XYZ file of N, CA and C in Angstrom:
840
model
N -66.034 47.018 60.692
C -66.322 45.665 60.186
C -65.823 45.491 58.752
N -66.188 46.464 57.958
C -65.752 46.410 56.544
C -64.249 46.425 56.442
N -63.593 47.225 57.294
C -62.131 47.316 57.260
C -61.499 45.968 57.605
N -62.053 45.244 58.599
C -61.515 43.932 58.978
C -61.661 42.921 57.869
N -62.804 42.963 57.161
C -62.990 42.006 56.058
C -61.991 42.240 54.942
N -61.730 43.494 54.669
C -60.753 43.817 53.619
C -59.374 43.303 53.998
N -58.987 43.419 55.272
C -57.675 42.937 55.706
C -57.564 41.424 55.552
N -58.670 40.691 55.913
C -58.637 39.234 55.791
C -58.480 38.819 54.317
N -59.192 39.487 53.425
C -59.073 39.182 51.983
C -57.655 39.436 51.488
N -57.043 40.531 51.964
C -55.677 40.857 51.551
C -54.705 39.785 52.004
N -54.888 39.300 53.299
C -53.975 38.266 53.805
C -54.102 36.972 52.991
N -55.361 36.601 52.650
C -55.567 35.388 51.844
C -54.918 35.534 50.462
N -55.065 36.702 49.850
C -54.482 36.932 48.515
C -52.966 36.823 48.556
N -52.369 37.391 49.646
C -50.904 37.311 49.755
C -50.439 35.871 49.891
N -51.184 35.090 50.736
C -50.801 33.693 50.914
C -50.899 32.919 49.597
N -51.999 33.183 48.848
C -52.152 32.501 47.543
C -51.029 32.903 46.569
N -50.695 34.194 46.554
C -49.624 34.670 45.659
C -48.294 34.024 46.004
N -48.003 33.942 47.317
C -46.751 33.304 47.729
C -46.742 31.837 47.355
N -47.927 31.191 47.474
C -47.990 29.768 47.098
C -47.723 29.571 45.619
N -48.319 30.435 44.774
C -48.084 30.333 43.323
C -46.619 30.578 42.992
N -46.010 31.581 43.651
C -44.604 31.887 43.420
C -43.729 30.713 43.807
N -44.044 30.074 44.941
C -43.248 28.923 45.387
C -43.349 27.782 44.387
N -44.565 27.560 43.870
C -44.731 26.494 42.880
C -43.904 26.775 41.632
N -43.923 28.027 41.173
C -43.154 28.400 39.978
C -41.661 28.193 40.200
N -41.194 28.647 41.377
C -39.768 28.471 41.662
C -39.403 26.997 41.725
N -40.283 26.196 42.329
C -40.007 24.769 42.399
C -39.936 24.135 41.026
N -40.832 24.553 40.115
C -40.819 24.010 38.760
C -39.537 24.361 38.033
N -39.114 25.634 38.173
C -37.885 26.081 37.507
C -36.686 25.322 38.043
N -36.593 25.198 39.370
C -35.456 24.483 39.952
C -35.451 23.027 39.525
N -36.619 22.415 39.454
C -36.700 21.023 39.024
C -36.256 20.866 37.578
N -36.687 21.816 36.735
C -36.285 21.761 35.323
C -34.785 21.912 35.194
N -34.198 22.795 35.989
C -32.746 22.993 35.926
C -32.013 21.722 36.325
N -32.551 21.049 37.372
C -31.882 19.830 37.816
C -31.958 18.734 36.774
N -33.079 18.692 35.985
C -33.255 17.633 35.004
C -32.573 17.925 33.674
N -32.142 19.159 33.404
C -31.496 19.510 32.125
C -30.178 18.766 31.986
N -29.991 18.120 30.855
C -28.766 17.358 30.627
C -27.607 18.304 30.371
N -26.437 17.997 30.884
C -25.271 18.853 30.628
C -24.879 18.819 29.160
N -24.312 19.910 28.668
C -23.867 19.976 27.277
C -22.759 18.966 27.037
N -22.749 18.402 25.811
C -21.691 17.448 25.470
C -20.336 18.153 25.445
N -19.312 17.501 25.951
C -17.980 18.117 25.871
C -17.563 18.304 24.419
N -16.752 19.330 24.173
C -16.324 19.633 22.806
C -15.603 18.461 22.163
N -14.938 17.635 22.971
C -14.183 16.514 22.429
C -15.081 15.572 21.627
N -16.368 15.447 22.074
C -17.264 14.517 21.396
C -17.744 15.050 20.059
N -17.531 16.341 19.783
C -17.972 16.925 18.518
C -16.943 16.742 17.410
N -15.758 16.211 17.720
C -14.743 15.986 16.701
C -15.191 14.879 15.757
N -14.786 14.935 14.456
C -15.143 13.854 13.537
C -14.548 12.532 14.000
N -15.231 11.471 13.654
C -14.717 10.143 13.964
C -13.367 9.957 13.280
N -12.357 9.423 13.972
C -11.040 9.284 13.351
C -11.073 8.316 12.176
N -10.155 8.535 11.228
C -10.089 7.657 10.067
C -9.477 6.314 10.452
N -9.871 5.248 9.757
C -9.192 3.968 9.974
C -7.768 4.040 9.460
N -6.985 3.003 9.679
C -5.577 3.015 9.283
C -5.269 1.830 8.384
N -4.371 2.061 7.417
C -3.892 0.997 6.542
C -2.618 0.357 7.075
N -2.173 0.763 8.246
C -0.938 0.230 8.803
C -1.032 -1.279 8.943
N 0.031 -1.956 8.509
C 0.056 -3.419 8.594
C 0.555 -3.901 9.937
N 1.118 -2.978 10.715
C 1.682 -3.379 11.994
C 3.036 -4.020 11.861
N 3.587 -4.114 10.669
C 4.896 -4.731 10.460
C 5.972 -3.677 10.500
N 7.069 -3.994 11.151
C 8.158 -3.019 11.261
C 9.498 -3.701 11.076
N 9.573 -4.602 10.142
C 10.830 -5.309 9.899
C 11.879 -4.354 9.378
N 13.129 -4.710 9.590
C 14.217 -3.799 9.223
C 14.348 -3.619 7.725
N 13.828 -4.546 6.936
C 13.991 -4.445 5.482
C 12.902 -3.590 4.848
N 12.178 -2.856 5.632
C 11.067 -2.076 5.114
C 9.766 -2.652 5.633
N 9.822 -3.914 6.054
C 8.772 -4.509 6.839
C 7.409 -4.603 6.193
N 7.230 -4.056 5.009
C 5.904 -4.024 4.409
C 5.522 -5.404 3.898
N 4.239 -5.678 3.916
C 3.768 -6.922 3.343
C 4.088 -6.941 1.858
N 4.359 -8.098 1.280
C 4.685 -8.142 -0.145
C 3.506 -7.697 -0.990
N 3.816 -7.043 -2.093
C 2.771 -6.594 -2.998
C 2.150 -7.802 -3.694
N 0.848 -7.761 -3.849
C 0.148 -8.844 -4.546
C -0.620 -8.251 -5.711
N -0.742 -9.032 -6.764
C -1.517 -8.606 -7.923
C -3.000 -8.830 -7.652
N -3.819 -7.981 -8.240
C -5.260 -8.109 -8.062
C -5.913 -8.269 -9.431
N -7.043 -8.960 -9.493
C -7.748 -9.064 -10.773
C -8.262 -7.700 -11.212
N -8.265 -7.472 -12.517
C -8.708 -6.194 -13.072
C -10.223 -6.239 -13.287
N -10.917 -5.282 -12.692
C -12.357 -5.181 -12.870
C -12.702 -3.802 -13.419
N -13.884 -3.689 -13.967
C -14.363 -2.413 -14.482
C -15.714 -2.622 -15.137
N -16.054 -1.726 -16.062
C -17.291 -1.837 -16.822
C -16.998 -2.423 -18.205
N -18.010 -2.975 -18.823
C -17.840 -3.457 -20.191
C -17.508 -2.287 -21.112
N -16.715 -2.561 -22.129
C -16.378 -1.511 -23.088
C -17.653 -1.000 -23.767
N -17.833 0.315 -23.850
C -19.027 0.859 -24.517
C -19.007 0.514 -26.002
N -20.031 -0.166 -26.458
C -20.005 -0.730 -27.812
C -20.116 0.321 -28.912
N -20.821 1.416 -28.656
C -21.058 2.412 -29.712
C -20.173 3.653 -29.575
N -19.171 3.591 -28.715
C -18.343 4.773 -28.473
C -17.351 4.995 -29.608
N -17.036 6.253 -29.828
C -16.019 6.636 -30.792
C -14.651 6.338 -30.181
N -13.886 5.486 -30.796
C -12.612 5.024 -30.252
C -11.507 6.025 -30.604
N -10.788 6.515 -29.577
C -9.718 7.489 -29.788
C -8.441 6.923 -29.186
N -7.434 6.716 -30.011
C -6.164 6.143 -29.566
C -5.169 7.257 -29.299
N -4.633 7.282 -28.085
C -3.682 8.319 -27.693
C -2.273 7.942 -28.131
N -1.540 8.945 -28.611
C -0.137 8.753 -29.006
C 0.595 10.068 -28.771
N 0.975 10.307 -27.521
C 1.639 11.564 -27.189
C 0.678 12.728 -27.341
N 1.073 13.732 -28.109
C 0.214 14.898 -28.320
C -0.693 14.741 -29.527
N -0.761 13.533 -30.060
C -1.666 13.234 -31.167
C -2.726 12.246 -30.710
N -3.837 12.234 -31.432
C -4.906 11.275 -31.165
C -5.465 10.811 -32.508
N -5.667 9.503 -32.610
C -6.183 8.921 -33.857
C -7.632 8.501 -33.677
N -8.441 8.893 -34.651
C -9.843 8.483 -34.701
C -10.068 7.855 -36.063
N -10.284 6.545 -36.086
C -10.320 5.798 -37.341
C -9.000 6.049 -38.081
N -9.080 6.554 -39.288
C -7.844 6.778 -40.053
C -7.363 8.220 -39.965
N -8.036 9.037 -39.181
C -7.712 10.456 -39.102
C -6.906 10.762 -37.849
N -5.895 11.621 -37.999
C -5.049 12.014 -36.873
C -5.296 13.479 -36.537
N -5.407 13.767 -35.244
C -5.621 15.139 -34.766
C -4.478 15.512 -33.827
N -4.193 16.816 -33.785
C -3.209 17.355 -32.846
C -3.916 18.426 -32.011
N -4.417 18.058 -30.847
C -5.234 18.997 -30.064
C -4.513 20.262 -29.625
N -3.173 20.277 -29.668
C -2.463 21.503 -29.291
C -2.556 22.569 -30.383
N -3.009 22.192 -31.572
C -3.151 23.137 -32.674
C -4.620 23.540 -32.804
N -4.915 24.834 -32.784
C -6.319 25.299 -32.760
C -7.188 24.744 -33.886
N -6.673 24.705 -35.111
C -7.490 24.221 -36.231
C -7.827 22.747 -36.054
N -6.837 21.976 -35.664
C -7.058 20.549 -35.457
C -8.005 20.307 -34.282
N -7.870 21.138 -33.236
C -8.734 21.009 -32.073
C -10.183 21.304 -32.441
N -10.402 22.295 -33.298
C -11.759 22.634 -33.721
C -12.381 21.489 -34.519
N -11.595 20.860 -35.399
C -12.109 19.718 -36.158
C -12.444 18.558 -35.230
N -11.609 18.362 -34.210
C -11.847 17.286 -33.258
C -13.114 17.539 -32.451
N -13.324 18.790 -32.039
C -14.531 19.130 -31.278
C -15.785 18.825 -32.089
N -15.741 19.118 -33.390
C -16.878 18.827 -34.259
C -17.096 17.323 -34.386
N -16.003 16.581 -34.414
C -16.089 15.119 -34.583
C -16.699 14.435 -33.355
N -16.394 14.937 -32.161
C -16.835 14.252 -30.933
C -18.133 14.826 -30.365
N -18.668 15.874 -30.956
C -19.821 16.560 -30.371
C -20.984 15.595 -30.135
N -21.384 15.477 -28.875
C -22.510 14.634 -28.517
C -22.247 13.140 -28.544
N -21.028 12.721 -28.888
C -20.713 11.300 -29.003
C -20.156 10.746 -27.701
N -20.386 9.447 -27.486
C -19.669 8.742 -26.431
C -18.282 8.427 -26.957
N -17.271 8.662 -26.120
C -15.880 8.535 -26.560
C -15.149 7.561 -25.646
N -14.364 6.667 -26.265
C -13.521 5.738 -25.518
C -12.064 6.089 -25.774
N -11.363 6.490 -24.714
C -9.943 6.804 -24.818
C -9.125 5.528 -24.633
N -8.218 5.285 -25.572
C -7.365 4.093 -25.509
C -5.921 4.573 -25.364
N -5.356 4.487 -24.154
C -4.009 5.028 -23.948
C -2.913 4.080 -24.416
N -1.833 4.665 -24.914
C -0.629 3.862 -25.147
C 0.209 3.894 -23.874
N 1.406 3.339 -23.913
C 2.220 3.237 -22.698
C 2.939 4.530 -22.365
N 3.070 5.447 -23.338
C 3.974 6.579 -23.157
C 3.306 7.947 -23.210
N 1.999 8.021 -23.210
C 1.318 9.315 -23.227
C 1.082 9.772 -21.795
N 1.528 10.995 -21.487
C 1.417 11.536 -20.134
C 0.200 12.454 -20.030
N -0.276 12.600 -18.822
C -1.469 13.416 -18.597
C -1.263 14.847 -19.091
N -0.071 15.395 -18.897
C 0.195 16.770 -19.316
C 0.079 16.947 -20.827
N 0.184 15.854 -21.590
C 0.118 15.950 -23.047
C -1.316 15.936 -23.580
N -2.276 15.623 -22.744
C -3.645 15.473 -23.245
C -4.602 16.481 -22.609
N -4.084 17.563 -22.035
C -4.964 18.516 -21.358
C -5.934 19.177 -22.339
N -5.455 19.575 -23.532
C -6.357 20.187 -24.520
C -7.405 19.182 -24.984
N -6.991 17.943 -25.194
C -7.929 16.908 -25.610
C -9.009 16.703 -24.552
N -8.617 16.582 -23.289
C -9.592 16.333 -22.230
C -10.530 17.529 -22.056
N -10.003 18.734 -22.251
C -10.860 19.917 -22.136
C -11.943 19.919 -23.209
N -11.599 19.571 -24.432
C -12.602 19.575 -25.503
C -13.583 18.426 -25.322
N -13.119 17.309 -24.791
C -14.037 16.201 -24.522
C -15.013 16.564 -23.405
N -14.505 17.243 -22.372
C -15.386 17.673 -21.283
C -16.507 18.561 -21.810
N -16.174 19.449 -22.744
C -17.139 20.442 -23.221
C -18.029 19.931 -24.352
N -17.560 18.913 -25.102
C -18.279 18.541 -26.325
C -18.809 17.114 -26.354
N -18.118 16.172 -25.733
C -18.515 14.765 -25.843
C -19.756 14.472 -25.009
N -20.493 13.429 -25.420
C -21.644 12.999 -24.638
C -21.216 12.331 -23.350
N -20.256 11.431 -23.423
C -19.651 10.790 -22.258
C -18.224 10.413 -22.614
N -17.387 10.256 -21.591
C -15.974 9.942 -21.807
C -15.628 8.701 -20.988
N -15.025 7.730 -21.664
C -14.595 6.487 -21.040
C -13.092 6.332 -21.232
N -12.437 5.745 -20.241
C -11.002 5.452 -20.328
C -10.828 3.950 -20.245
N -10.203 3.354 -21.265
C -10.034 1.904 -21.266
C -8.804 1.512 -20.457
N -8.875 0.337 -19.860
C -7.744 -0.209 -19.111
C -6.738 -0.777 -20.093
N -5.430 -0.553 -19.879
C -4.447 -1.018 -20.860
C -4.221 -2.524 -20.850
N -4.671 -3.222 -19.801
C -4.350 -4.644 -19.669
C -5.571 -5.558 -19.703
N -6.762 -5.015 -19.835
C -7.966 -5.836 -19.806
C -9.081 -5.132 -20.575
N -10.041 -5.891 -21.107
C -11.127 -5.286 -21.902
C -12.225 -4.684 -21.031
N -11.848 -3.710 -20.220
C -12.807 -2.990 -19.380
C -12.507 -1.508 -19.494
N -13.462 -0.688 -19.046
C -13.288 0.765 -19.138
C -13.975 1.425 -17.959
N -13.699 2.745 -17.796
C -14.224 3.509 -16.670
C -14.825 4.808 -17.202
N -16.077 5.046 -16.839
C -16.724 6.295 -17.257
C -16.265 7.410 -16.327
N -15.893 8.554 -16.903
C -15.250 9.615 -16.138
C -16.021 10.923 -16.194
N -15.967 11.632 -15.070
C -16.284 13.058 -15.040
C -14.943 13.784 -15.093
N -14.770 14.651 -16.076
C -13.490 15.346 -16.252
C -13.538 16.703 -15.558
N -12.515 16.988 -14.761
C -12.420 18.289 -14.087
C -11.010 18.825 -14.262
N -10.929 20.104 -14.669
C -9.613 20.750 -14.671
C -9.328 21.236 -13.249
N -8.230 21.963 -13.081
C -7.819 22.348 -11.727
C -8.854 23.263 -11.054
N -9.425 24.184 -11.819
C -10.434 25.068 -11.242
C -11.693 24.283 -10.870
N -12.107 23.384 -11.748
C -13.275 22.566 -11.448
C -13.062 21.687 -10.231
N -11.836 21.208 -10.061
C -11.514 20.388 -8.897
C -11.595 21.215 -7.618
N -11.102 22.442 -7.655
C -11.184 23.306 -6.469
C -12.645 23.604 -6.121
N -13.473 23.822 -7.131
C -14.894 24.074 -6.876
C -15.546 22.842 -6.253
N -15.177 21.671 -6.728
C -15.724 20.438 -6.151
C -15.314 20.292 -4.688
N -14.048 20.587 -4.394
C -13.570 20.497 -3.011
C -14.296 21.483 -2.101
N -14.690 22.637 -2.648
C -15.328 23.673 -1.836
C -16.786 23.357 -1.526
N -17.370 22.373 -2.197
C -18.762 22.020 -1.908
C -18.883 21.505 -0.475
N -19.981 21.846 0.173
C -20.211 21.401 1.552
C -20.831 20.008 1.508
N -19.993 19.004 1.697
C -20.440 17.615 1.674
C -19.395 16.771 2.388
N -19.818 15.717 3.069
C -18.838 14.865 3.750
C -18.021 14.055 2.756
N -16.831 13.691 3.156
C -16.000 12.817 2.332
C -15.019 13.567 1.468
N -15.498 14.002 0.281
C -14.615 14.612 -0.715
C -13.371 13.733 -0.900
N -13.605 12.485 -1.227
C -12.549 11.482 -1.293
C -11.758 11.623 -2.591
N -10.460 11.525 -2.472
C -9.624 11.600 -3.666
C -8.367 10.760 -3.506
N -7.929 10.239 -4.654
C -6.672 9.500 -4.742
C -5.647 10.430 -5.367
N -4.637 10.791 -4.596
C -3.535 11.581 -5.148
C -2.487 10.593 -5.633
N -2.323 10.498 -6.948
C -1.412 9.510 -7.525
C -0.032 10.138 -7.698
N 0.940 9.636 -6.919
C 2.289 10.191 -6.920
C 3.278 9.126 -7.364
N 4.522 9.546 -7.614
C 5.555 8.596 -8.026
C 5.869 7.597 -6.920
N 5.701 8.011 -5.647
C 6.042 7.118 -4.535
C 4.835 6.390 -3.961
N 3.670 6.514 -4.601
C 2.506 5.787 -4.136
C 1.233 6.600 -4.244
N 0.217 6.197 -3.492
C -1.088 6.851 -3.513
C -1.369 7.495 -2.158
N -1.784 8.752 -2.209
C -2.249 9.448 -1.013
C -3.779 9.424 -1.039
N -4.391 8.867 0.004
C -5.847 8.824 0.088
C -6.293 9.947 1.009
N -6.895 10.985 0.436
C -7.251 12.191 1.183
C -8.767 12.311 1.313
N -9.196 12.928 2.427
C -10.612 13.118 2.703
C -10.822 14.518 3.260
N -12.074 14.845 3.520
C -12.398 16.153 4.096
C -11.912 16.281 5.528
N -11.536 15.174 6.163
C -11.048 15.234 7.544
C -9.613 14.740 7.659
N -8.892 14.700 6.541
C -7.483 14.349 6.608
C -7.122 13.149 5.753
N -5.880 12.728 5.896
C -5.300 11.642 5.105
C -5.525 10.298 5.788
N -5.786 9.270 4.974
C -5.874 7.919 5.513
C -4.469 7.467 5.899
N -4.245 7.143 7.180
C -2.885 6.755 7.593
C -2.461 5.449 6.935
N -1.175 5.399 6.584
C -0.605 4.187 6.012
C 0.472 3.615 6.901
N 1.277 2.702 6.378
C 2.335 2.084 7.183
C 3.341 3.090 7.715
N 3.602 4.146 6.947
C 4.543 5.186 7.359
C 3.755 6.491 7.497
N 3.729 7.020 8.706
C 2.954 8.245 8.948
C 3.445 9.411 8.102
N 4.708 9.383 7.701
C 5.278 10.482 6.916
C 5.256 10.217 5.414
N 4.771 9.059 5.015
C 4.754 8.717 3.601
C 3.348 8.664 3.052
N 3.197 8.213 1.806
C 1.856 8.103 1.222
C 1.038 7.033 1.924
N -0.270 7.106 1.781
C -1.149 6.100 2.387
C -0.823 4.704 1.868
N -0.556 4.626 0.562
C -0.264 3.345 -0.084
C 1.078 3.478 -0.803
N 2.171 3.096 -0.177
C 3.472 3.275 -0.814
C 3.704 2.286 -1.954
N 4.626 2.639 -2.820
C 5.040 1.739 -3.893
C 5.662 0.482 -3.270
N 5.341 -0.670 -3.829
C 5.912 -1.944 -3.370
C 6.659 -2.600 -4.520
N 7.884 -3.001 -4.253
C 8.697 -3.703 -5.247
C 8.748 -2.935 -6.569
N 8.795 -1.601 -6.458
C 8.918 -0.752 -7.634
C 7.637 -0.542 -8.420
N 6.499 -1.041 -7.902
C 5.233 -0.901 -8.630
C 4.137 -0.421 -7.690
N 3.105 0.187 -8.283
C 1.971 0.640 -7.478
C 1.280 -0.562 -6.837
N 0.894 -0.419 -5.584
C 0.259 -1.496 -4.832
C -1.264 -1.349 -4.936
N -1.828 -1.935 -5.984
C -3.259 -1.772 -6.238
C -4.108 -2.574 -5.254
N -3.575 -3.665 -4.737
C -4.322 -4.443 -3.743
C -4.520 -3.624 -2.471
N -3.464 -2.958 -2.030
C -3.573 -2.135 -0.829
C -4.432 -0.899 -1.098
N -4.344 -0.369 -2.311
C -5.191 0.772 -2.669
C -6.659 0.368 -2.602
N -6.991 -0.793 -3.132
C -8.380 -1.265 -3.079
C -8.836 -1.433 -1.635
N -7.953 -1.950 -0.781
C -8.317 -2.122 0.629
C -8.537 -0.759 1.289
N -7.677 0.214 0.974
C -7.841 1.550 1.539
C -9.136 2.204 1.098
N -9.500 2.028 -0.172
C -10.750 2.594 -0.661
C -11.948 1.935 0.024
N -11.828 0.643 0.316
C -12.885 -0.039 1.051
C -13.049 0.527 2.456
N -11.926 0.859 3.111
C -11.992 1.467 4.440
C -12.673 2.834 4.372
N -12.350 3.615 3.337
C -12.969 4.932 3.202
C -14.467 4.811 2.928
N -14.859 3.829 2.130
C -16.285 3.642 1.864
C -17.016 3.274 3.154
N -16.372 2.475 4.002
C -16.979 2.141 5.281
C -17.098 3.338 6.203
N -16.158 4.271 6.107
C -16.175 5.471 6.959
C -17.138 6.520 6.427
N -17.183 6.679 5.094
C -18.053 7.684 4.465
C -19.101 6.950 3.617
N -20.073 6.367 4.282
C -21.036 5.485 3.612
C -21.895 6.228 2.589
N -22.107 7.524 2.773
C -22.977 8.277 1.868
C -22.224 8.870 0.673
N -20.915 8.774 0.662
C -20.132 9.351 -0.441
C -20.220 8.444 -1.661
N -20.604 9.017 -2.786
C -20.746 8.240 -4.012
C -19.787 8.689 -5.103
N -18.970 9.723 -4.842
C -18.027 10.166 -5.870
C -16.606 10.142 -5.331
N -15.680 9.957 -6.255
C -14.262 9.837 -5.937
C -13.473 10.483 -7.061
N -12.471 11.286 -6.709
C -11.620 11.921 -7.717
C -10.230 11.297 -7.725
N -9.746 10.990 -8.908
C -8.360 10.577 -9.097
C -7.571 11.803 -9.543
N -6.513 12.113 -8.794
C -5.708 13.309 -9.077
C -4.275 12.854 -9.337
N -3.960 12.475 -10.574
C -2.584 12.046 -10.852
C -1.663 13.254 -10.948
N -0.389 13.052 -10.612
C 0.584 14.089 -10.923
C 0.599 14.228 -12.448
N 0.890 15.433 -12.914
C 0.734 15.694 -14.343
C 1.786 14.973 -15.185
N 2.801 14.395 -14.533
C 3.783 13.574 -15.235
C 3.428 12.099 -15.226
N 2.208 11.767 -14.834
C 1.756 10.376 -14.794
C 1.285 9.933 -16.178
N 1.618 8.700 -16.549
C 1.102 8.157 -17.797
C -0.406 7.930 -17.674
N -1.142 8.200 -18.738
C -2.584 7.996 -18.734
C -2.910 6.527 -18.458
N -2.084 5.615 -18.977
C -2.309 4.190 -18.735
C -2.211 3.863 -17.253
N -1.286 4.510 -16.538
C -1.161 4.264 -15.109
C -2.377 4.790 -14.335
N -2.925 5.900 -14.794
C -4.151 6.410 -14.175
C -5.292 5.414 -14.365
N -5.373 4.813 -15.549
C -6.411 3.810 -15.797
C -6.235 2.605 -14.883
N -5.003 2.188 -14.664
C -4.756 1.051 -13.762
C -5.208 1.377 -12.341
N -4.970 2.611 -11.905
C -5.389 3.010 -10.556
C -6.911 2.945 -10.421
N -7.635 3.328 -11.470
C -9.100 3.293 -11.409
C -9.618 1.876 -11.231
N -8.837 0.890 -11.685
C -9.255 -0.494 -11.507
C -9.404 -0.878 -10.048
N -8.694 -0.190 -9.145
C -8.777 -0.510 -7.721
C -10.110 -0.089 -7.111
N -10.884 0.727 -7.817
C -12.176 1.174 -7.304
C -13.205 0.035 -7.380
N -12.948 -0.968 -8.207
C -13.906 -2.045 -8.432
C -13.526 -3.282 -7.626
N -14.523 -3.871 -6.967
C -14.315 -5.103 -6.210
C -14.737 -6.333 -6.996
N -15.478 -6.124 -8.080
C -15.952 -7.195 -8.956
C -16.387 -6.539 -10.262
N -16.576 -7.318 -11.334
C -17.012 -6.717 -12.595
C -18.306 -5.916 -12.422
N -18.260 -4.653 -12.825
C -19.444 -3.796 -12.743
C -19.849 -3.404 -11.341
N -18.980 -3.597 -10.354
C -19.321 -3.285 -8.963
C -18.286 -2.335 -8.356
N -18.436 -1.032 -8.605
C -17.496 -0.052 -8.046
C -17.859 0.297 -6.609
N -16.860 0.678 -5.834
C -17.102 1.176 -4.484
C -17.766 2.544 -4.524
N -17.488 3.315 -5.588
C -18.047 4.660 -5.746
C -18.633 4.769 -7.158
N -19.823 5.335 -7.249
C -20.539 5.346 -8.516
C -19.956 6.336 -9.520
N -19.476 7.475 -9.040
C -18.986 8.529 -9.937
C -17.485 8.664 -9.786
N -16.762 8.526 -10.902
C -15.312 8.638 -10.904
C -14.916 9.902 -11.648
N -14.100 10.699 -10.995
C -13.638 11.959 -11.573
C -12.147 11.862 -11.860
N -11.724 12.390 -12.990
C -10.305 12.485 -13.321
C -9.944 13.964 -13.408
N -8.931 14.361 -12.643
C -8.471 15.757 -12.646
C -7.282 15.873 -13.590
N -7.354 16.813 -14.503
C -6.295 16.993 -15.502
C -5.784 18.430 -15.448
N -4.568 18.663 -15.958
C -4.016 20.026 -15.905
C -4.782 20.982 -16.803
N -5.007 22.185 -16.306
C -5.700 23.192 -17.095
C -4.858 23.550 -18.314
N -5.426 23.489 -19.522
C -4.645 23.815 -20.726
C -4.142 25.256 -20.700
N -2.967 25.451 -21.215
C -2.435 26.802 -21.333
C -3.195 27.575 -22.400
N -3.482 28.829 -22.083
C -4.163 29.694 -23.042
C -3.157 30.578 -23.768
N -3.547 31.039 -24.919
C -2.690 31.950 -25.673
C -2.385 33.191 -24.829
N -1.128 33.550 -24.743
C -0.760 34.716 -23.953
C -0.282 34.373 -22.557
N -0.468 33.077 -22.104
C 0.046 32.682 -20.812
C 1.559 32.802 -20.786
N 2.084 33.258 -19.671
C 3.546 33.403 -19.546
C 4.204 32.023 -19.601
N 5.404 31.987 -20.151
C 6.161 30.741 -20.185
C 5.829 29.909 -21.383
């Protein structure tokens, strides 16, 4: 009798165990069926950049005619120390400094320490001629402003030499927007590539009628702001043979109205000054 009861209990336990196992298997299979498939790798690619192409392909170059744009910027800083550029010299009030000479550079560093500085470019001073000046301003001045050569406005700058620019590019952040200012136009570069222009093999914003096309540059910067909505900084990277005045004109394209820039922080990249003992 006892043996029969034990067998019946064993059969019931087996049936219950099989029922629990079946329920578990059913749950697992149901979960597998409901799991969403992984997104294809194609969907993980960054969103493509917009294009500045005008769609014109006329035989004469086909580009839309260049148009002039109003100059916008910030009001001139009223209390800034005014520095007038003249080649490798700089004038502050009645005093002239030559930043390529160590003694003069040291006096200049003492003069600008902690001060807001307004750079006033002439027509013929090139970026390569002011690398020592910009380096001392980066290290000593309170803030640095660059005035526009054609209008009473200015642009507050973050100064970066070549090493500082590389460090900025290496930061993990979307955008990393920069204007590469070349003799044949402006290249608009980002962390995901170049903004396409009318010519896929040329700059994003080619020169029009022998002059920089600031209207198209402003439109391109607007497209980049729409694509990289969280980016608040922009670097201008002129070729080192660019006139400082031309760099200031390019910065004007960042503004859509007085005091209303597309990007809050403007960076100017300048050539690293040669140190004593450098070859060449």
